[in-house]
Amino acid sequence: MRLPIKIFILYFLLVFGYVVAEGKCNPESVKAKDIMACIHMSHSIIDGMLNDRYSVILKKENFPYGSTLKEGERLWMAYRDSKCKYIYESIYPGMEAEVERESCLLSLTYSRLLELIYIESSVRDTSLERLLMRTEWRERYDSLDAGTMGVEESAYFMKNCELVGALYGESKENCMKRMWVQNL
């Protein structure tokens, strides 16, 4: 595992462990308010890490794609808000609606953080590649239809794939599929 990923994991474990130890989150509880407290705490940590990575990348003097990254970030926020609102509205007035919406925000924020780590360092999560080494999963992956995306999702993915294509030469098709799976 490369150094940036190791640092990220260590930082997350230290911060998460400290907050849980302080009693602000009870991961054993099944009460909605306790679940929400844990989700909020986790989201706050991941969102802070996301904002830090975003700022670090933009401040790099040798990073020539600042405007593309900014546009991609705006598109990601529109995608995140749209997808999580849809999830909330499809469950409301069910008791789980708020938990599902907040879980969606956490999940998509984490996915964006992983993407920014990739953009910054060319280190990406290789679990998808390892999974695709198995024939049955490769066939399913190859049959994915990225054309079924929503407008916000497609706009964000296209802009991000433009950026990683320019940085690392990843094909648009592979990038779109990778991001689609990463953001499920």
CSV table of C-alpha atoms in Angstrom, one decimal:
chain,number,residue,atom,x,y,z
A,1,MET,CA,0.0,0.0,0.0
A,2,ARG,CA,1.4,3.4,-0.9
A,3,LEU,CA,2.2,6.0,1.7
A,4,PRO,CA,-0.7,8.5,1.1
A,5,ILE,CA,-3.2,5.7,1.6
A,6,LYS,CA,-1.5,4.5,4.7
A,7,ILE,CA,-1.5,8.0,6.1
A,8,PHE,CA,-5.2,8.5,5.3
A,9,ILE,CA,-6.2,5.2,7.0
A,10,LEU,CA,-4.1,6.0,10.1
A,11,TYR,CA,-5.5,9.5,10.4
A,12,PHE,CA,-9.1,8.2,10.0
A,13,LEU,CA,-8.6,5.5,12.6
A,14,LEU,CA,-7.0,7.9,15.1
A,15,VAL,CA,-9.7,10.6,14.7
A,16,PHE,CA,-12.6,8.1,14.6
A,17,GLY,CA,-11.3,6.2,17.6
A,18,TYR,CA,-10.8,9.4,19.6
A,19,VAL,CA,-14.4,10.6,18.9
A,20,VAL,CA,-16.0,7.3,19.7
A,21,ALA,CA,-13.9,7.1,22.9
A,22,GLU,CA,-15.2,10.5,23.8
A,23,GLY,CA,-18.7,9.1,23.9
A,24,LYS,CA,-20.1,11.3,21.1
A,25,CYS,CA,-21.1,8.2,19.0
A,26,ASN,CA,-22.5,4.9,20.2
A,27,PRO,CA,-21.9,2.5,17.3
A,28,GLU,CA,-23.7,-0.3,19.3
A,29,SER,CA,-27.0,1.6,19.5
A,30,VAL,CA,-29.9,1.0,17.1
A,31,LYS,CA,-31.7,4.2,18.1
A,32,ALA,CA,-32.2,6.6,15.2
A,33,LYS,CA,-30.7,9.5,17.1
A,34,ASP,CA,-27.5,7.5,17.9
A,35,ILE,CA,-27.2,6.3,14.4
A,36,MET,CA,-27.5,9.8,13.2
A,37,ALA,CA,-24.9,11.0,15.7
A,38,CYS,CA,-22.4,8.4,14.3
A,39,ILE,CA,-23.2,9.3,10.7
A,40,HIS,CA,-22.8,13.0,11.4
A,41,MET,CA,-19.5,12.4,13.2
A,42,SER,CA,-18.1,10.2,10.4
A,43,HIS,CA,-19.3,12.7,7.7
A,44,SER,CA,-17.7,15.6,9.5
A,45,ILE,CA,-14.4,13.8,9.6
A,46,ILE,CA,-14.5,12.6,6.0
A,47,ASP,CA,-15.8,16.0,4.8
A,48,GLY,CA,-12.9,17.8,6.6
A,49,MET,CA,-10.4,15.4,4.9
A,50,LEU,CA,-12.1,16.1,1.6
A,51,ASN,CA,-11.8,19.8,2.0
A,52,ASP,CA,-8.2,19.5,3.0
A,53,ARG,CA,-7.3,17.4,0.0
A,54,TYR,CA,-9.1,19.8,-2.3
A,55,SER,CA,-7.3,22.8,-0.9
A,56,VAL,CA,-3.9,21.1,-1.1
A,57,ILE,CA,-4.4,20.2,-4.8
A,58,LEU,CA,-5.6,23.6,-5.8
A,59,LYS,CA,-2.6,25.3,-4.0
A,60,LYS,CA,0.0,23.2,-5.9
A,61,GLU,CA,1.8,25.5,-8.2
A,62,ASN,CA,2.4,22.8,-10.8
A,63,PHE,CA,-1.2,21.7,-11.0
A,64,PRO,CA,-2.5,23.0,-14.3
A,65,TYR,CA,-6.1,21.8,-14.1
A,66,GLY,CA,-7.4,24.0,-11.3
A,67,SER,CA,-10.4,25.3,-13.2
A,68,THR,CA,-11.4,21.7,-14.3
A,69,LEU,CA,-11.1,20.5,-10.7
A,70,LYS,CA,-13.3,23.4,-9.5
A,71,GLU,CA,-15.9,22.8,-12.1
A,72,GLY,CA,-15.8,19.1,-11.3
A,73,GLU,CA,-16.3,19.9,-7.6
A,74,ARG,CA,-19.4,22.0,-8.3
A,75,LEU,CA,-20.8,19.2,-10.5
A,76,TRP,CA,-20.0,16.7,-7.8
A,77,MET,CA,-22.0,18.8,-5.2
A,78,ALA,CA,-25.0,19.0,-7.5
A,79,TYR,CA,-24.8,15.2,-8.1
A,80,ARG,CA,-24.4,14.5,-4.4
A,81,ASP,CA,-27.3,16.7,-3.4
A,82,SER,CA,-29.6,15.4,-6.2
A,83,LYS,CA,-28.9,11.7,-5.5
A,84,CYS,CA,-29.3,12.0,-1.7
A,85,LYS,CA,-32.5,14.1,-2.1
A,86,TYR,CA,-33.9,11.4,-4.4
A,87,ILE,CA,-33.1,8.7,-1.8
A,88,TYR,CA,-34.7,10.8,1.0
A,89,GLU,CA,-37.9,11.5,-1.0
A,90,SER,CA,-38.3,7.9,-2.1
A,91,ILE,CA,-38.4,6.8,1.5
A,92,TYR,CA,-40.1,9.7,3.2
A,93,PRO,CA,-42.2,9.8,5.4
A,94,GLY,CA,-40.5,6.5,6.6
A,95,MET,CA,-38.5,6.8,9.7
A,96,GLU,CA,-35.4,5.7,7.8
A,97,ALA,CA,-35.5,8.6,5.3
A,98,GLU,CA,-33.2,10.9,7.2
A,99,VAL,CA,-30.7,8.1,8.1
A,100,GLU,CA,-30.6,7.0,4.4
A,101,ARG,CA,-30.1,10.6,3.2
A,102,GLU,CA,-27.3,11.2,5.7
A,103,SER,CA,-25.7,7.8,4.8
A,104,CYS,CA,-25.8,8.8,1.2
A,105,LEU,CA,-24.0,12.0,1.9
A,106,LEU,CA,-21.3,10.1,3.9
A,107,SER,CA,-20.9,7.5,1.2
A,108,LEU,CA,-20.6,10.0,-1.7
A,109,THR,CA,-18.3,12.2,0.3
A,110,TYR,CA,-16.0,9.3,0.9
A,111,SER,CA,-16.1,8.3,-2.8
A,112,ARG,CA,-15.1,11.9,-3.7
A,113,LEU,CA,-12.3,11.8,-1.2
A,114,LEU,CA,-10.9,8.6,-2.8
A,115,GLU,CA,-11.2,10.3,-6.2
A,116,LEU,CA,-9.2,13.4,-4.9
A,117,ILE,CA,-6.5,11.1,-3.5
A,118,TYR,CA,-6.3,9.5,-6.9
A,119,ILE,CA,-6.2,12.9,-8.7
A,120,GLU,CA,-3.5,14.2,-6.3
A,121,SER,CA,-1.2,11.1,-6.2
A,122,SER,CA,-2.3,8.7,-8.9
A,123,VAL,CA,-3.0,6.2,-6.1
A,124,ARG,CA,-6.4,4.7,-6.5
A,125,ASP,CA,-8.3,2.0,-4.7
A,126,THR,CA,-7.4,-1.2,-6.5
A,127,SER,CA,-10.1,-3.4,-5.0
A,128,LEU,CA,-12.2,-3.0,-8.2
A,129,GLU,CA,-9.3,-4.2,-10.4
A,130,ARG,CA,-8.8,-7.2,-8.1
A,131,LEU,CA,-12.5,-8.0,-8.2
A,132,LEU,CA,-12.5,-7.8,-12.0
A,133,MET,CA,-9.8,-10.4,-12.2
A,134,ARG,CA,-12.6,-12.9,-11.6
A,135,THR,CA,-14.3,-13.7,-14.9
A,136,GLU,CA,-17.9,-13.5,-13.7
A,137,TRP,CA,-17.4,-10.0,-12.3
A,138,ARG,CA,-15.5,-8.9,-15.4
A,139,GLU,CA,-18.5,-9.9,-17.6
A,140,ARG,CA,-20.9,-8.0,-15.4
A,141,TYR,CA,-18.6,-4.9,-15.3
A,142,ASP,CA,-18.2,-5.0,-19.1
A,143,SER,CA,-22.0,-5.0,-19.5
A,144,LEU,CA,-22.6,-1.9,-17.4
A,145,ASP,CA,-24.5,0.7,-19.2
A,146,ALA,CA,-23.3,4.1,-18.1
A,147,GLY,CA,-26.1,5.6,-20.3
A,148,THR,CA,-28.6,5.0,-17.4
A,149,MET,CA,-27.1,7.8,-15.3
A,150,GLY,CA,-28.9,10.9,-14.2
A,151,VAL,CA,-28.0,14.3,-15.6
A,152,GLU,CA,-26.0,15.5,-12.5
A,153,GLU,CA,-24.2,12.1,-12.2
A,154,SER,CA,-23.3,12.1,-15.9
A,155,ALA,CA,-22.1,15.7,-15.9
A,156,TYR,CA,-19.9,15.1,-12.8
A,157,PHE,CA,-18.5,11.8,-14.1
A,158,MET,CA,-17.7,13.3,-17.5
A,159,LYS,CA,-15.8,16.3,-16.0
A,160,ASN,CA,-13.9,14.1,-13.6
A,161,CYS,CA,-13.0,11.7,-16.3
A,162,GLU,CA,-11.7,14.6,-18.4
A,163,LEU,CA,-9.4,15.5,-15.6
A,164,VAL,CA,-8.1,12.0,-14.8
A,165,GLY,CA,-7.7,11.4,-18.5
A,166,ALA,CA,-5.5,14.5,-18.9
A,167,LEU,CA,-3.5,13.6,-15.7
A,168,TYR,CA,-3.1,9.8,-16.1
A,169,GLY,CA,-4.4,8.8,-19.5
A,170,GLU,CA,-7.3,6.8,-18.2
A,171,SER,CA,-9.8,6.2,-20.9
A,172,LYS,CA,-13.2,7.9,-20.6
A,173,GLU,CA,-15.0,4.5,-20.8
A,174,ASN,CA,-13.0,2.9,-18.0
A,175,CYS,CA,-13.2,6.0,-15.9
A,176,MET,CA,-17.0,6.3,-16.3
A,177,LYS,CA,-17.4,2.6,-15.3
A,178,ARG,CA,-15.0,2.9,-12.4
A,179,MET,CA,-16.8,5.9,-11.0
A,180,TRP,CA,-20.2,4.4,-11.6
A,181,VAL,CA,-19.2,1.3,-9.5
A,182,GLN,CA,-17.4,3.5,-6.9
A,183,ASN,CA,-20.5,5.6,-6.4
A,184,LEU,CA,-23.1,2.9,-6.1
